[in-house]
PDB file of C-alpha atoms in Angstrom:
ATOM      1  CA  MET A1290       0.025  -0.031  -0.011  1.00 66.00           C
ATOM      2  CA  LYS A1291       2.889   2.348   0.857  1.00 67.00           C
ATOM      3  CA  ALA A1292       4.580   1.473  -2.415  1.00 67.00           C
ATOM      4  CA  ILE A1293       1.502   2.434  -4.412  1.00 70.00           C
ATOM      5  CA  PHE A1294       1.049   5.601  -2.556  1.00 62.00           C
ATOM      6  CA  ALA A1295       4.727   6.564  -3.115  1.00 63.00           C
ATOM      7  CA  ALA A1296       4.435   5.720  -6.903  1.00 63.00           C
ATOM      8  CA  VAL A1297       1.144   7.871  -7.256  1.00 60.00           C
ATOM      9  CA  SER A1298       2.800  10.759  -5.305  1.00 66.00           C
ATOM     10  CA  ALA A1299       5.970  10.588  -7.429  1.00 61.00           C
ATOM     11  CA  CYS A1300       3.741  10.789 -10.668  1.00 59.00           C
ATOM     12  CA  PHE A1301       2.040  13.917  -9.457  1.00 59.00           C
ATOM     13  CA  VAL A1302       5.215  15.504  -8.314  1.00 59.00           C
ATOM     14  CA  LEU A1303       7.165  14.866 -11.551  1.00 58.00           C
ATOM     15  CA  SER A1304       4.206  15.743 -13.832  1.00 57.00           C
ATOM     16  CA  GLY A1305       4.868  19.550 -13.164  1.00 56.00           C
ATOM     17  CA  CYS A1306       8.306  19.316 -14.715  1.00 56.00           C
ATOM     18  CA  LEU A1307       7.008  18.250 -18.224  1.00 52.00           C
ATOM     19  CA  GLY A1308       6.776  21.726 -19.613  1.00 52.00           C
ATOM     20  CA  TYR A1309       9.894  23.252 -18.027  1.00 52.00           C
ATOM     21  CA  HIS A1310      13.123  23.614 -20.097  1.00 49.00           C
ATOM     22  CA  VAL A1311      16.411  25.021 -19.334  1.00 51.00           C
ATOM     23  CA  GLY A1312      18.171  27.410 -21.744  1.00 54.00           C
ATOM     24  CA  PRO A1313      18.208  30.917 -23.044  1.00 56.00           C
ATOM     25  CA  VAL A1314      14.878  32.589 -23.396  1.00 70.00           C
ATOM     26  CA  LYS A1315      15.474  35.602 -25.643  1.00 75.00           C
ATOM     27  CA  PRO A1316      13.052  38.486 -26.180  1.00 79.00           C
ATOM     28  CA  TYR A1317      10.654  37.820 -28.987  1.00 78.00           C
ATOM     29  CA  TYR A1318      12.042  40.527 -31.241  1.00 80.00           C
ATOM     30  CA  LEU A1319      15.538  38.843 -31.044  1.00 83.00           C
ATOM     31  CA  ARG A1320      14.251  35.271 -31.736  1.00 86.00           C
ATOM     32  CA  ASP A1321      16.167  35.144 -35.089  1.00 87.00           C
ATOM     33  CA  VAL A1322      19.433  36.580 -33.655  1.00 91.00           C
ATOM     34  CA  HIS A1323      21.995  33.905 -32.740  1.00 92.00           C
ATOM     35  CA  THR A1324      25.204  35.601 -33.315  1.00 94.00           C
ATOM     36  CA  ILE A1325      26.284  39.257 -32.497  1.00 95.00           C
ATOM     37  CA  ALA A1326      29.256  41.270 -33.831  1.00 95.00           C
ATOM     38  CA  VAL A1327      30.691  43.673 -31.328  1.00 96.00           C
ATOM     39  CA  PRO A1328      32.886  46.315 -33.009  1.00 96.00           C
ATOM     40  CA  THR A1329      34.992  48.600 -30.783  1.00 96.00           C
ATOM     41  CA  PHE A1330      32.708  51.147 -29.066  1.00 97.00           C
ATOM     42  CA  GLU A1331      32.955  54.872 -29.767  1.00 97.00           C
ATOM     43  CA  ASN A1332      34.327  56.977 -26.992  1.00 96.00           C
ATOM     44  CA  LYS A1333      32.644  60.362 -26.421  1.00 96.00           C
ATOM     45  CA  THR A1334      34.384  61.057 -23.168  1.00 95.00           C
ATOM     46  CA  LEU A1335      37.714  62.733 -22.458  1.00 92.00           C
ATOM     47  CA  LEU A1336      39.181  59.493 -20.872  1.00 91.00           C
ATOM     48  CA  PRO A1337      41.546  57.974 -23.477  1.00 91.00           C
ATOM     49  CA  ARG A1338      41.510  54.312 -24.538  1.00 91.00           C
ATOM     50  CA  ILE A1339      38.531  53.435 -22.301  1.00 95.00           C
ATOM     51  CA  GLU A1340      36.659  52.078 -25.400  1.00 96.00           C
ATOM     52  CA  VAL A1341      38.776  48.914 -25.640  1.00 96.00           C
ATOM     53  CA  LEU A1342      38.345  48.048 -21.913  1.00 96.00           C
ATOM     54  CA  VAL A1343      34.583  48.474 -22.193  1.00 97.00           C
ATOM     55  CA  THR A1344      34.213  46.616 -25.557  1.00 97.00           C
ATOM     56  CA  GLY A1345      36.366  43.695 -24.231  1.00 96.00           C
ATOM     57  CA  THR A1346      34.374  43.452 -21.057  1.00 97.00           C
ATOM     58  CA  VAL A1347      31.014  43.331 -22.908  1.00 97.00           C
ATOM     59  CA  ILE A1348      32.280  40.594 -25.206  1.00 96.00           C
ATOM     60  CA  LYS A1349      33.373  38.562 -22.073  1.00 97.00           C
ATOM     61  CA  GLN A1350      30.058  38.980 -20.481  1.00 96.00           C
ATOM     62  CA  LEU A1351      28.265  38.027 -23.700  1.00 94.00           C
ATOM     63  CA  GLN A1352      30.292  34.747 -23.862  1.00 94.00           C
ATOM     64  CA  GLN A1353      29.659  34.086 -20.163  1.00 94.00           C
ATOM     65  CA  ASP A1354      25.970  34.642 -20.617  1.00 91.00           C
ATOM     66  CA  GLY A1355      25.753  32.287 -23.636  1.00 89.00           C
ATOM     67  CA  THR A1356      22.543  33.520 -25.140  1.00 89.00           C
ATOM     68  CA  PHE A1357      24.338  34.897 -28.108  1.00 91.00           C
ATOM     69  CA  GLN A1358      27.567  33.906 -29.722  1.00 93.00           C
ATOM     70  CA  ILE A1359      30.214  36.401 -30.868  1.00 94.00           C
ATOM     71  CA  ALA A1360      30.933  36.565 -34.552  1.00 94.00           C
ATOM     72  CA  ARG A1361      32.717  38.754 -37.154  1.00 89.00           C
ATOM     73  CA  GLY A1362      30.805  41.569 -38.668  1.00 82.00           C
ATOM     74  CA  ASP A1363      29.827  39.851 -41.948  1.00 85.00           C
ATOM     75  CA  ASP A1364      28.917  36.483 -40.284  1.00 90.00           C
ATOM     76  CA  ALA A1365      26.763  37.933 -37.482  1.00 93.00           C
ATOM     77  CA  ASP A1366      22.981  38.099 -37.397  1.00 93.00           C
ATOM     78  CA  ALA A1367      23.224  41.537 -35.689  1.00 94.00           C
ATOM     79  CA  THR A1368      25.722  44.152 -34.694  1.00 95.00           C
ATOM     80  CA  LEU A1369      25.932  45.889 -31.433  1.00 95.00           C
ATOM     81  CA  LYS A1370      26.889  49.630 -31.845  1.00 96.00           C
ATOM     82  CA  ALA A1371      27.503  51.675 -28.845  1.00 96.00           C
ATOM     83  CA  GLN A1372      28.974  54.966 -27.546  1.00 97.00           C
ATOM     84  CA  ILE A1373      30.453  55.583 -24.104  1.00 97.00           C
ATOM     85  CA  THR A1374      28.773  58.905 -23.567  1.00 97.00           C
ATOM     86  CA  ARG A1375      29.801  59.943 -19.954  1.00 96.00           C
ATOM     87  CA  ILE A1376      31.970  58.964 -16.981  1.00 96.00           C
ATOM     88  CA  ASP A1377      31.071  60.758 -13.797  1.00 95.00           C
ATOM     89  CA  ARG A1378      32.796  60.882 -10.476  1.00 92.00           C
ATOM     90  CA  LEU A1379      30.767  62.305  -7.678  1.00 92.00           C
ATOM     91  CA  PRO A1380      31.629  62.577  -3.942  1.00 89.00           C
ATOM     92  CA  ALA A1381      29.819  60.200  -1.744  1.00 89.00           C
ATOM     93  CA  ARG A1382      31.412  60.603   1.722  1.00 86.00           C
ATOM     94  CA  ALA A1383      33.333  63.560   3.161  1.00 82.00           C
ATOM     95  CA  VAL A1384      35.850  63.745   5.878  1.00 80.00           C
ATOM     96  CA  ARG A1385      34.394  64.566   9.210  1.00 82.00           C
ATOM     97  CA  GLY A1386      34.795  68.196  10.181  1.00 81.00           C
ATOM     98  CA  ASN A1387      35.997  69.080   6.634  1.00 79.00           C
ATOM     99  CA  VAL A1388      33.110  68.785   4.086  1.00 70.00           C
ATOM    100  CA  LEU A1389      35.377  69.927   1.141  1.00 75.00           C
ATOM    101  CA  ARG A1390      37.574  67.000   1.412  1.00 81.00           C
ATOM    102  CA  THR A1391      36.296  63.663   0.097  1.00 86.00           C
ATOM    103  CA  THR A1392      37.140  60.149   1.222  1.00 88.00           C
ATOM    104  CA  GLU A1393      34.814  58.229  -1.118  1.00 91.00           C
ATOM    105  CA  PHE A1394      33.600  58.706  -4.611  1.00 92.00           C
ATOM    106  CA  ASN A1395      30.794  57.127  -6.787  1.00 95.00           C
ATOM    107  CA  LEU A1396      31.867  56.362 -10.207  1.00 95.00           C
ATOM    108  CA  SER A1397      29.352  55.883 -13.036  1.00 96.00           C
ATOM    109  CA  MET A1398      29.762  55.088 -16.612  1.00 97.00           C
ATOM    110  CA  ARG A1399      26.905  55.684 -19.254  1.00 97.00           C
ATOM    111  CA  LEU A1400      26.684  53.781 -22.556  1.00 97.00           C
ATOM    112  CA  ARG A1401      24.186  54.348 -25.358  1.00 97.00           C
ATOM    113  CA  TYR A1402      23.632  51.319 -27.656  1.00 97.00           C
ATOM    114  CA  THR A1403      21.590  50.061 -30.458  1.00 95.00           C
ATOM    115  CA  LEU A1404      21.334  46.542 -32.048  1.00 94.00           C
ATOM    116  CA  VAL A1405      21.350  46.571 -35.914  1.00 94.00           C
ATOM    117  CA  ALA A1406      20.395  43.678 -38.072  1.00 92.00           C
ATOM    118  CA  ARG A1407      22.547  42.431 -40.909  1.00 90.00           C
ATOM    119  CA  ASP A1408      20.355  44.182 -43.468  1.00 90.00           C
ATOM    120  CA  GLY A1409      20.687  47.566 -41.609  1.00 89.00           C
ATOM    121  CA  THR A1410      17.349  47.676 -39.889  1.00 91.00           C
ATOM    122  CA  THR A1411      17.297  48.586 -36.181  1.00 92.00           C
ATOM    123  CA  LEU A1412      16.228  45.565 -34.110  1.00 90.00           C
ATOM    124  CA  ALA A1413      15.559  47.532 -30.955  1.00 83.00           C
ATOM    125  CA  PRO A1414      15.263  51.271 -30.244  1.00 85.00           C
ATOM    126  CA  PRO A1415      18.426  52.985 -28.949  1.00 92.00           C
ATOM    127  CA  ALA A1416      18.759  52.349 -25.213  1.00 94.00           C
ATOM    128  CA  GLU A1417      21.105  53.421 -22.404  1.00 96.00           C
ATOM    129  CA  THR A1418      22.711  51.597 -19.589  1.00 96.00           C
ATOM    130  CA  VAL A1419      24.708  52.661 -16.625  1.00 97.00           C
ATOM    131  CA  GLY A1420      27.451  50.887 -14.566  1.00 97.00           C
ATOM    132  CA  THR A1421      28.442  52.161 -11.219  1.00 96.00           C
ATOM    133  CA  THR A1422      30.956  51.562  -8.415  1.00 96.00           C
ATOM    134  CA  SER A1423      32.454  53.374  -5.487  1.00 95.00           C
ATOM    135  CA  PHE A1424      36.007  53.849  -4.454  1.00 93.00           C
ATOM    136  CA  PHE A1425      37.886  55.249  -1.484  1.00 92.00           C
ATOM    137  CA  VAL A1426      40.504  58.005  -1.923  1.00 89.00           C
ATOM    138  CA  SER A1427      44.170  57.643  -1.007  1.00 87.00           C
ATOM    139  CA  ALA A1428      46.950  60.073  -1.862  1.00 85.00           C
ATOM    140  CA  ASP A1429      46.281  59.958  -5.647  1.00 89.00           C
ATOM    141  CA  VAL A1430      42.653  60.376  -6.789  1.00 87.00           C
ATOM    142  CA  THR A1431      43.503  59.756 -10.474  1.00 86.00           C
ATOM    143  CA  THR A1432      45.019  56.382  -9.780  1.00 91.00           C
ATOM    144  CA  ASP A1433      42.185  55.408  -7.471  1.00 91.00           C
ATOM    145  CA  GLU A1434      39.639  56.223 -10.185  1.00 90.00           C
ATOM    146  CA  ARG A1435      41.657  54.408 -12.874  1.00 91.00           C
ATOM    147  CA  GLN A1436      41.581  51.269 -10.647  1.00 93.00           C
ATOM    148  CA  ALA A1437      37.782  51.611 -10.124  1.00 93.00           C
ATOM    149  CA  LEU A1438      37.049  51.816 -13.906  1.00 95.00           C
ATOM    150  CA  PRO A1439      37.138  48.061 -14.548  1.00 96.00           C
ATOM    151  CA  LEU A1440      34.592  47.528 -11.623  1.00 96.00           C
ATOM    152  CA  ALA A1441      32.236  49.983 -13.234  1.00 96.00           C
ATOM    153  CA  THR A1442      32.709  48.486 -16.670  1.00 97.00           C
ATOM    154  CA  GLU A1443      31.884  45.011 -15.304  1.00 97.00           C
ATOM    155  CA  ASP A1444      28.731  46.395 -13.824  1.00 97.00           C
ATOM    156  CA  LEU A1445      27.796  48.046 -17.056  1.00 97.00           C
ATOM    157  CA  ALA A1446      28.607  45.019 -19.120  1.00 97.00           C
ATOM    158  CA  THR A1447      26.393  42.810 -16.838  1.00 96.00           C
ATOM    159  CA  ARG A1448      23.386  45.233 -17.115  1.00 96.00           C
ATOM    160  CA  LEU A1449      23.832  45.642 -20.952  1.00 96.00           C
ATOM    161  CA  VAL A1450      23.936  41.886 -21.566  1.00 94.00           C
ATOM    162  CA  THR A1451      20.885  41.409 -19.261  1.00 93.00           C
ATOM    163  CA  GLN A1452      18.964  44.000 -21.284  1.00 92.00           C
ATOM    164  CA  LEU A1453      19.808  42.222 -24.482  1.00 91.00           C
ATOM    165  CA  SER A1454      19.337  38.724 -23.355  1.00 89.00           C
ATOM    166  CA  GLU A1455      16.218  39.108 -21.256  1.00 87.00           C
ATOM    167  CA  GLY A1456      14.745  42.194 -22.825  1.00 77.00           C
ATOM    168  CA  TRP A1457      14.737  44.328 -19.744  1.00 70.00           C
TER     169      TRP A1457
END
């Protein structure tokens, strides 16, 4: 009797798993896009050579996500075109007793992007994403900011890839 009850219970429990599948679930408007080309992004900021760091980090994040494969421009179903529009450093915490001296900064990086199909049509309207981090100040603020840039870039790449692969 216990064996029959266990078998019937197992059937009911496992019947809920029939419609479930594991794998990437792309937005409907990107259903035909399997490969993406990622040319070097355009840099609209005054920070030199940041475009290579951002482009490389986005490619790495796309590979980790696995929803889209990276391909060369002619072989890809779509091309990700982007511009690094702004990098801001804002004070987050001041020294106690001296509000003009900062001990911590918030760093944000803005990227405007669009996804273009092989035939030149825009697959999604232009969108913007922001990556942020914070860093503490030592003797050299410029060096501290330069060391915090990869962290903001990783946050930006994660948000961008999430927007592409999940649609939000």
